[in-house]
Amino acid sequence: MATQSLLDEIQQLLDSELCESALQLAELECKPRLHDPRVPIPERLALLRTYSRCHSSLNQHSASLHAITEFVSGPTRAQLASEDLEQIVRDISDARWALGEHDLCLAQLRQIPRRHRTVRDVARMARCAALVHSSDARDLYEELLVRQPNATEAYEYVHARGAGAPFDGSTRHDVASITMARTMMRRLEYKAAASELQRLARRHRSNAHVVALHATCLFMLDDVRQSRILYERARALDAMLVHEMGAYSALLMQENDAHAVYALGSQLLRTDQTRSEGWVAMARFLAMTGQTQEALALVWKAQALAPLCAAAYCAEGGIQLLCECPEEAAKMFAKAHELEPTAQTYRGLISAHVQNGEHKFAYSYAKQLVELMPQNARALAAVGSVLAHSAESHAKAVRLLESALSVDPRCTDAVIALASLHVTNNCLSDAVSLLEKHLVENETDDMYTRYADVLTLANELPKAAANYAVALEMNPSNERAKAGHERVDRLMHPSTESDDGEQGQELEPSDMSDDDML
């Protein structure tokens, strides 16, 4: 069979995804010709690339690497032109990259003279250098930006290390803007990032990715209402949007909107079942409906699909907290935090360590969070909530929680923690007043339940029963409200001696704990 006909036949098999058949044909027809001196060098090079491509199509990268190195290490090497050797170097580096041998891949590409390197060569070198922490990683990324001004990855690497963009007017301003915003988000500088994205959105009003990223910034700043509006706008702009939807499902779960979480997860899975975001959303929905084991199964599937997706580990952390497994939750939040630190991962770590009784670790993370976000009400509330677990720190906790409420009077975390402190200190009228005021702007079943808990402690039983009823009307599956309503009913209508004996029973102050709200 003529060489070109053979190559066309193998390519057709590869294009048809008949990779094993392609490799079998290549083993029979290509391999014997590789070292045949009667076959011209250009044909042998073409046969080598096709043969190695057959191995690569089956993820047999070691076999591909062996075939290339065996070919180039023989007497044939002396007959190869410099451009042929450079292409072989690229083929070897491809195999090294696929095998995860980043240091050897980088060493291989360094053999290509700088003036002959392509954009792809420089990009691959920069990635390898970053992965092996080579000292010239930044120089390589800067070279990549000079060659390709739209290389967002290069901007992110350079800007994240505190360097401005030392490039000329050919640099694309919008690429720089989105990269700066992402970098600021990783530093929890959400206000600055939101401003940058808002400016970018004015120039790209129909860009769903920019709108969704802006929504995530606002969510981290606790502007839930505007964030939700922007997420929906992004989805309206692009019905196939998956980007940032992991954060959106977290927002909807925080809002206790199970129907919206389910609708989002269903739509994401119809869009692409190979992405993790849809499975994360459905896991959150199952967790909200009490199906925690099924939720864990789905979130593990999400992690298998995207091992580097921080949202999947963050979701598992929340589910493990619901399962009262704080040690596992702390591990998951730590993994998410390592991949992508956010205000959400900080709050998850604080909550997990508090639930596990590790208040020193919780305080450490809370302190870091407030240092990064000093004017954020939830950050201040996090520190106050941790300090509230120590009787010696109650006064300081009260000051911090009141400071949080002065920054944002609607901060639910601060309200819950401060009400819990009032209950602990037997200041029930203060707790009732605080929750009454907050309920006006935060009518959720959880807040009605907490309000009813305090009313029960204050022996305002008819009013407590009415508020438990409102909570159950809003969320019939609220187990805490069900238990509270049944208790109040027994206290109000004792029918037996045992019921009378229960009349003096009160809710424990721990029922007002804010540990699960951070």
XYZ file of C-alpha atoms in Angstrom:
518
model
C 0.000 0.000 0.000
C 1.337 3.430 -0.952
C 2.352 5.575 2.007
C -0.198 8.345 1.417
C -3.033 5.860 0.935
C -2.023 4.118 4.164
C -1.951 7.396 6.077
C -5.377 8.377 4.703
C -6.805 4.981 5.676
C -5.511 5.247 9.240
C -6.730 8.835 9.551
C -10.192 7.758 8.429
C -10.232 5.112 11.153
C -9.159 7.655 13.755
C -11.787 10.152 12.579
C -14.387 7.376 12.903
C -13.193 6.692 16.483
C -12.054 3.213 15.454
C -8.835 3.768 17.333
C -7.927 0.140 18.046
C -8.373 -0.722 14.368
C -6.204 2.254 13.443
C -3.453 1.112 15.827
C -3.604 -2.439 14.530
C -3.184 -1.240 10.938
C -0.357 1.081 12.009
C 1.426 -1.782 13.798
C 1.224 -3.895 10.660
C 2.040 -1.299 8.021
C 3.670 1.768 9.616
C 6.038 0.327 12.206
C 8.059 -1.858 9.778
C 8.705 1.103 7.487
C 9.979 3.456 10.205
C 13.520 2.051 10.102
C 13.541 1.048 6.426
C 16.328 3.105 4.779
C 14.631 2.705 1.392
C 11.693 4.842 2.572
C 12.355 8.583 2.181
C 12.790 10.561 5.411
C 9.661 12.767 4.896
C 7.513 9.648 4.497
C 9.039 7.998 7.551
C 8.357 11.115 9.630
C 4.726 11.127 8.475
C 4.433 7.415 9.343
C 5.974 8.059 12.781
C 3.525 10.839 13.609
C 0.573 8.729 12.513
C 1.818 5.734 14.488
C 2.336 7.795 17.648
C -1.040 9.475 17.159
C -2.706 6.029 17.133
C -1.118 5.231 20.496
C -2.134 8.622 21.907
C -5.741 8.140 20.781
C -5.876 5.164 23.169
C -4.020 7.064 25.931
C -0.978 4.863 25.375
C 1.364 7.811 25.788
C 4.319 5.774 27.041
C 4.180 3.625 23.908
C 3.969 6.763 21.776
C 6.973 8.238 23.578
C 8.970 5.034 23.142
C 8.281 4.926 19.395
C 9.420 8.532 18.909
C 12.581 8.282 21.034
C 13.553 4.970 19.413
C 13.216 6.521 15.968
C 15.207 9.645 16.761
C 17.983 7.884 18.693
C 18.967 5.646 15.773
C 21.057 6.384 12.674
C 18.106 8.255 11.189
C 18.817 11.260 13.409
C 21.759 12.407 11.274
C 19.470 12.625 8.234
C 16.914 14.890 9.913
C 16.744 18.613 9.225
C 16.664 21.050 12.156
C 12.965 21.816 11.607
C 12.216 18.070 11.668
C 14.070 17.690 14.967
C 12.148 20.627 16.434
C 8.839 18.973 15.501
C 9.994 15.719 17.083
C 10.855 17.658 20.246
C 7.270 18.966 20.258
C 5.885 15.448 19.795
C 7.976 14.181 22.711
C 6.868 17.105 24.872
C 3.236 16.302 24.070
C 3.719 12.766 25.368
C 5.556 14.022 28.471
C 2.728 16.494 29.153
C 0.085 13.783 28.772
C 2.045 11.607 31.222
C 2.222 14.443 33.731
C 6.024 14.676 33.446
C 6.018 18.467 33.476
C 9.684 18.930 34.345
C 10.792 16.701 31.451
C 8.284 18.376 29.129
C 9.762 21.776 29.996
C 13.319 20.521 29.509
C 12.360 19.133 26.116
C 10.852 22.395 24.877
C 13.853 24.394 26.065
C 15.806 22.664 23.255
C 13.866 24.688 20.682
C 15.636 27.994 19.971
C 13.678 31.000 21.246
C 13.224 32.479 17.771
C 11.631 29.238 16.542
C 9.167 28.798 19.416
C 5.484 29.018 18.558
C 2.809 30.525 20.818
C 1.801 26.975 21.698
C 5.394 26.165 22.690
C 5.633 29.193 24.971
C 2.211 28.503 26.527
C 3.152 24.884 27.254
C 6.517 25.951 28.695
C 4.878 28.567 30.932
C 2.369 26.049 32.289
C 5.073 23.477 32.980
C 7.280 26.081 34.647
C 4.396 27.147 36.892
C 3.563 23.553 37.805
C 7.145 22.725 38.792
C 7.640 26.175 40.421
C 10.452 27.122 38.057
C 11.948 30.568 38.628
C 11.352 31.640 35.021
C 7.606 30.872 34.999
C 6.705 34.550 35.189
C 9.151 35.444 32.396
C 7.586 32.781 30.190
C 4.073 34.028 30.881
C 5.167 37.586 30.112
C 6.671 36.352 26.831
C 3.359 34.625 26.102
C 1.484 37.898 26.661
C 3.775 39.710 24.250
C 3.061 37.078 21.602
C -0.640 36.652 22.408
C -2.181 39.641 24.253
C -5.483 37.798 24.807
C -3.909 34.997 26.871
C -6.042 35.351 30.015
C -4.159 32.595 31.806
C -0.927 34.553 31.480
C -2.553 37.734 32.832
C -3.873 35.817 35.823
C -0.468 34.362 36.635
C 1.415 37.654 36.315
C -1.211 39.794 38.055
C -1.693 37.328 40.922
C 1.950 37.803 41.821
C 1.539 41.510 42.366
C 2.865 42.632 39.021
C 1.128 45.162 36.868
C 0.792 44.591 33.161
C 4.120 45.812 31.768
C 2.921 45.543 28.201
C 2.327 47.930 25.372
C -0.866 49.126 23.708
C -1.392 45.810 21.939
C -2.574 44.388 25.246
C -6.330 43.831 25.283
C -7.816 45.967 28.059
C -10.888 43.768 28.530
C -8.815 40.636 29.045
C -6.799 42.533 31.644
C -10.018 43.677 33.351
C -11.509 40.222 33.762
C -8.181 38.825 34.906
C -7.762 41.572 37.484
C -11.294 40.913 38.724
C -10.642 37.185 39.139
C -7.393 37.875 40.965
C -9.105 40.325 43.307
C -11.824 37.762 43.984
C -9.191 35.229 45.033
C -7.919 37.841 47.491
C -11.513 38.421 48.707
C -11.369 41.991 47.403
C -14.944 41.668 46.186
C -15.840 45.366 46.134
C -12.931 46.216 43.856
C -13.658 43.191 41.675
C -17.336 44.128 41.402
C -16.391 47.664 40.307
C -14.047 46.291 37.639
C -16.690 43.884 36.355
C -19.334 46.595 36.336
C -17.128 48.712 34.083
C -16.518 45.697 31.864
C -20.247 44.919 31.709
C -20.960 48.387 30.308
C -18.893 47.489 27.260
C -20.179 43.904 27.032
C -23.812 44.076 28.111
C -24.721 40.802 26.422
C -21.797 38.767 27.773
C -23.347 36.176 30.095
C -20.001 35.138 31.594
C -19.170 38.676 32.737
C -22.674 39.147 34.184
C -22.482 35.815 36.040
C -19.058 36.634 37.475
C -20.374 40.016 38.633
C -23.294 38.200 40.290
C -20.890 35.946 42.206
C -18.994 39.010 43.471
C -22.209 40.511 44.794
C -23.213 37.211 46.374
C -19.940 37.122 48.289
C -20.694 40.709 49.389
C -24.099 39.456 50.670
C -26.098 41.522 48.179
C -28.330 38.521 47.574
C -31.193 40.333 45.872
C -29.079 42.045 43.190
C -26.924 38.958 42.790
C -29.953 36.793 42.042
C -31.210 39.322 39.488
C -27.835 39.221 37.696
C -27.641 35.423 37.729
C -31.079 35.242 36.101
C -30.066 37.886 33.591
C -26.961 35.857 32.703
C -29.089 32.740 32.201
C -31.487 34.724 29.998
C -28.548 35.895 27.876
C -27.224 32.351 27.486
C -29.565 29.416 28.114
C -26.562 27.040 27.982
C -24.613 28.906 30.670
C -22.929 26.688 33.265
C -20.220 29.122 34.358
C -20.680 30.331 37.999
C -23.820 28.230 38.493
C -22.234 26.394 41.425
C -22.271 29.677 43.341
C -25.832 30.378 42.207
C -27.112 27.077 43.621
C -25.395 27.980 46.919
C -27.236 31.313 46.930
C -30.582 29.629 46.278
C -29.911 27.117 49.045
C -29.061 29.975 51.403
C -32.417 31.524 50.469
C -34.072 28.162 51.265
C -35.667 28.123 47.795
C -35.709 24.374 47.155
C -37.915 24.690 44.066
C -35.464 27.120 42.416
C -32.499 24.881 43.290
C -34.253 21.904 41.690
C -35.166 23.893 38.572
C -31.592 25.145 38.215
C -30.089 21.680 38.671
C -32.495 20.114 36.159
C -31.717 22.754 33.555
C -27.952 22.419 34.069
C -28.090 18.629 33.712
C -30.123 18.963 30.510
C -27.421 21.314 29.246
C -24.383 19.157 30.079
C -24.222 16.114 32.351
C -20.436 15.991 32.103
C -20.099 19.240 34.071
C -20.198 19.256 37.862
C -22.469 22.270 38.416
C -25.744 20.454 37.691
C -24.902 17.567 40.023
C -23.895 20.029 42.742
C -27.236 21.822 42.442
C -29.215 18.562 42.598
C -27.142 17.440 45.609
C -28.047 20.656 47.367
C -31.723 20.127 46.554
C -31.650 16.609 48.041
C -29.896 17.921 51.143
C -32.579 20.581 51.553
C -35.277 17.903 51.442
C -33.529 15.746 54.044
C -32.076 13.173 51.630
C -28.493 13.660 52.773
C -27.087 10.265 51.761
C -28.439 10.637 48.226
C -27.051 14.191 48.205
C -23.593 12.914 49.119
C -23.712 10.379 46.285
C -24.415 13.146 43.769
C -21.768 15.494 45.119
C -19.194 12.691 44.939
C -20.162 12.227 41.294
C -19.582 15.942 40.753
C -16.125 15.661 42.322
C -15.273 12.704 40.094
C -16.273 14.714 37.017
C -14.324 17.802 38.110
C -11.629 17.041 40.716
C -10.561 20.700 40.750
C -14.055 22.173 41.203
C -14.093 24.010 44.539
C -17.899 24.306 44.516
C -18.292 20.510 44.670
C -16.149 20.245 47.822
C -17.857 23.277 49.343
C -21.243 21.645 48.714
C -20.106 18.433 50.386
C -18.887 20.436 53.374
C -22.360 21.896 53.810
C -24.011 18.486 53.484
C -21.596 16.930 55.998
C -22.569 19.663 58.462
C -26.222 18.711 57.981
C -25.206 15.101 58.683
C -23.491 16.303 61.875
C -20.093 15.176 60.626
C -18.021 18.328 61.325
C -14.627 16.631 60.896
C -15.492 15.532 57.357
C -17.027 18.947 56.687
C -13.820 20.700 57.773
C -11.779 18.513 55.394
C -14.056 19.336 52.471
C -14.122 23.062 53.164
C -10.320 22.998 53.507
C -10.040 21.287 50.101
C -12.353 23.876 48.531
C -10.399 26.662 50.242
C -7.132 25.324 48.845
C -8.553 25.267 45.320
C -10.323 28.625 45.476
C -10.506 30.665 48.692
C -13.805 32.520 49.021
C -15.874 34.096 51.780
C -18.025 30.971 51.567
C -15.113 28.585 52.253
C -14.023 30.712 55.208
C -17.522 30.611 56.696
C -17.712 26.875 56.089
C -14.416 26.280 57.887
C -15.539 28.437 60.814
C -18.851 26.615 61.095
C -17.265 23.152 60.864
C -14.644 23.872 63.530
C -17.222 25.427 65.859
C -19.497 22.413 65.461
C -16.512 20.185 66.215
C -15.682 22.180 69.358
C -12.414 23.484 67.866
C -12.986 27.120 68.736
C -9.330 28.147 68.401
C -9.239 27.010 64.769
C -12.607 28.661 64.148
C -11.375 31.933 65.665
C -8.226 31.816 63.523
C -10.259 31.558 60.294
C -12.758 34.159 61.487
C -9.926 36.570 62.244
C -8.411 35.996 58.786
C -11.790 36.635 57.194
C -12.351 39.930 59.007
C -8.811 41.057 58.117
C -9.558 40.409 54.443
C -13.066 41.926 54.609
C -12.904 44.460 57.477
C -16.133 46.293 56.626
C -18.204 43.193 55.944
C -21.034 42.536 58.418
C -20.939 38.755 58.061
C -17.176 38.710 58.624
C -17.591 40.702 61.845
C -20.479 38.445 62.838
C -18.288 35.377 62.285
C -15.741 36.585 64.854
C -18.480 37.550 67.280
C -20.207 34.191 66.876
C -17.035 32.291 67.709
C -16.290 34.467 70.739
C -19.861 33.919 71.968
C -18.952 30.309 72.781
C -16.697 31.495 75.605
C -18.371 33.059 78.657
C -15.295 35.262 79.227
C -15.673 36.787 75.739
C -19.407 37.537 75.822
C -18.947 41.291 76.187
C -16.506 41.438 73.269
C -18.806 39.213 71.210
C -21.748 41.560 71.832
C -19.683 44.580 70.712
C -18.617 42.822 67.504
C -22.137 41.652 66.699
C -23.525 45.128 67.296
C -20.791 46.505 65.025
C -21.869 44.021 62.353
C -25.468 45.234 62.675
C -24.347 48.848 62.427
C -22.662 47.967 59.106
C -25.694 46.006 57.888
C -28.859 45.970 60.041
C -30.166 43.058 57.941
C -27.219 40.743 58.661
C -28.949 37.512 59.638
C -25.798 35.905 61.034
C -25.306 38.774 63.477
C -28.981 38.816 64.495
C -29.029 35.074 65.216
C -25.769 35.137 67.170
C -26.765 38.190 69.206
C -30.212 36.746 69.943
C -28.529 33.529 71.074
C -26.299 35.531 73.420
C -29.312 37.347 74.868
C -30.973 33.980 75.531
C -27.813 32.627 77.158
C -27.670 35.713 79.391
C -31.411 35.363 80.162
C -32.241 38.674 78.448
C -35.280 37.217 76.698
C -37.028 40.531 76.072
C -33.940 41.795 74.196
C -33.866 38.612 72.099
C -37.584 38.915 71.274
C -37.216 42.580 70.314
C -34.197 41.898 68.098
C -35.844 39.028 66.218
C -39.126 40.936 65.827
C -37.279 43.816 64.204
C -35.330 41.500 61.899
C -38.391 39.521 60.829
C -39.796 42.562 59.030
C -37.102 42.295 56.341
C -36.241 38.604 56.580
C -39.405 36.534 56.567
C -38.074 32.987 56.318
C -39.303 29.832 57.988
C -36.010 29.562 59.878
C -36.363 33.053 61.375
C -40.002 32.444 62.341
C -38.905 29.215 64.026
C -36.144 30.948 65.975
C -38.522 33.743 66.954
C -41.049 31.174 68.173
C -38.309 29.369 70.144
C -37.546 32.549 72.087
C -41.237 33.302 72.605
C -41.619 29.835 74.109
C -38.747 30.516 76.486
C -40.433 33.806 77.401
C -43.651 31.830 78.087
C -45.577 33.688 75.361
C -47.084 30.404 74.208
C -50.019 31.521 71.992
C -47.739 33.878 70.076
C -45.092 31.144 69.785
C -47.663 28.698 68.400
C -48.775 31.248 65.791
C -45.201 31.803 64.611
C -44.449 28.073 64.443
C -47.565 27.772 62.292
C -46.308 30.498 59.941
C -42.934 28.710 59.667
C -44.662 25.416 58.809
C -46.880 27.125 56.268
C -43.756 28.454 54.555
C -41.891 25.139 54.811
C -43.934 22.064 55.823
C -40.757 19.965 56.125
C -39.224 22.200 58.838
C -38.655 19.541 61.523
C -37.568 22.047 64.151
C -40.783 24.034 63.707
C -42.839 20.831 63.899
C -41.183 19.801 67.167
C -41.554 23.310 68.606
C -45.218 23.525 67.650
C -45.966 20.133 69.219
C -44.181 21.153 72.418
C -46.064 24.430 72.692
C -49.329 22.624 72.034
C -48.642 20.196 74.908
C -47.698 23.085 77.187
C -50.878 24.969 76.321
C -53.191 21.939 76.515
C -51.910 19.553 79.187
C -54.140 16.467 79.251
C -52.259 14.088 81.543
C -50.092 14.275 84.619
C -47.054 13.655 82.480
C -48.019 16.567 80.253
C -48.410 18.785 83.329
C -44.955 17.766 84.407
C -43.644 18.943 81.067
C -45.063 22.431 81.525
C -41.908 23.714 83.101
C -39.733 22.356 80.295
C -37.924 24.963 78.237
C -35.927 25.019 75.084
C -32.228 24.859 75.658
C -30.311 28.022 74.723
C -28.326 25.842 72.318
C -31.463 25.670 70.161
C -30.717 29.258 69.252
C -27.145 28.454 68.270
C -25.898 30.111 65.108
C -23.299 27.452 64.363
C -25.229 26.085 61.414
C -25.899 29.503 59.925
C -22.358 30.670 59.123
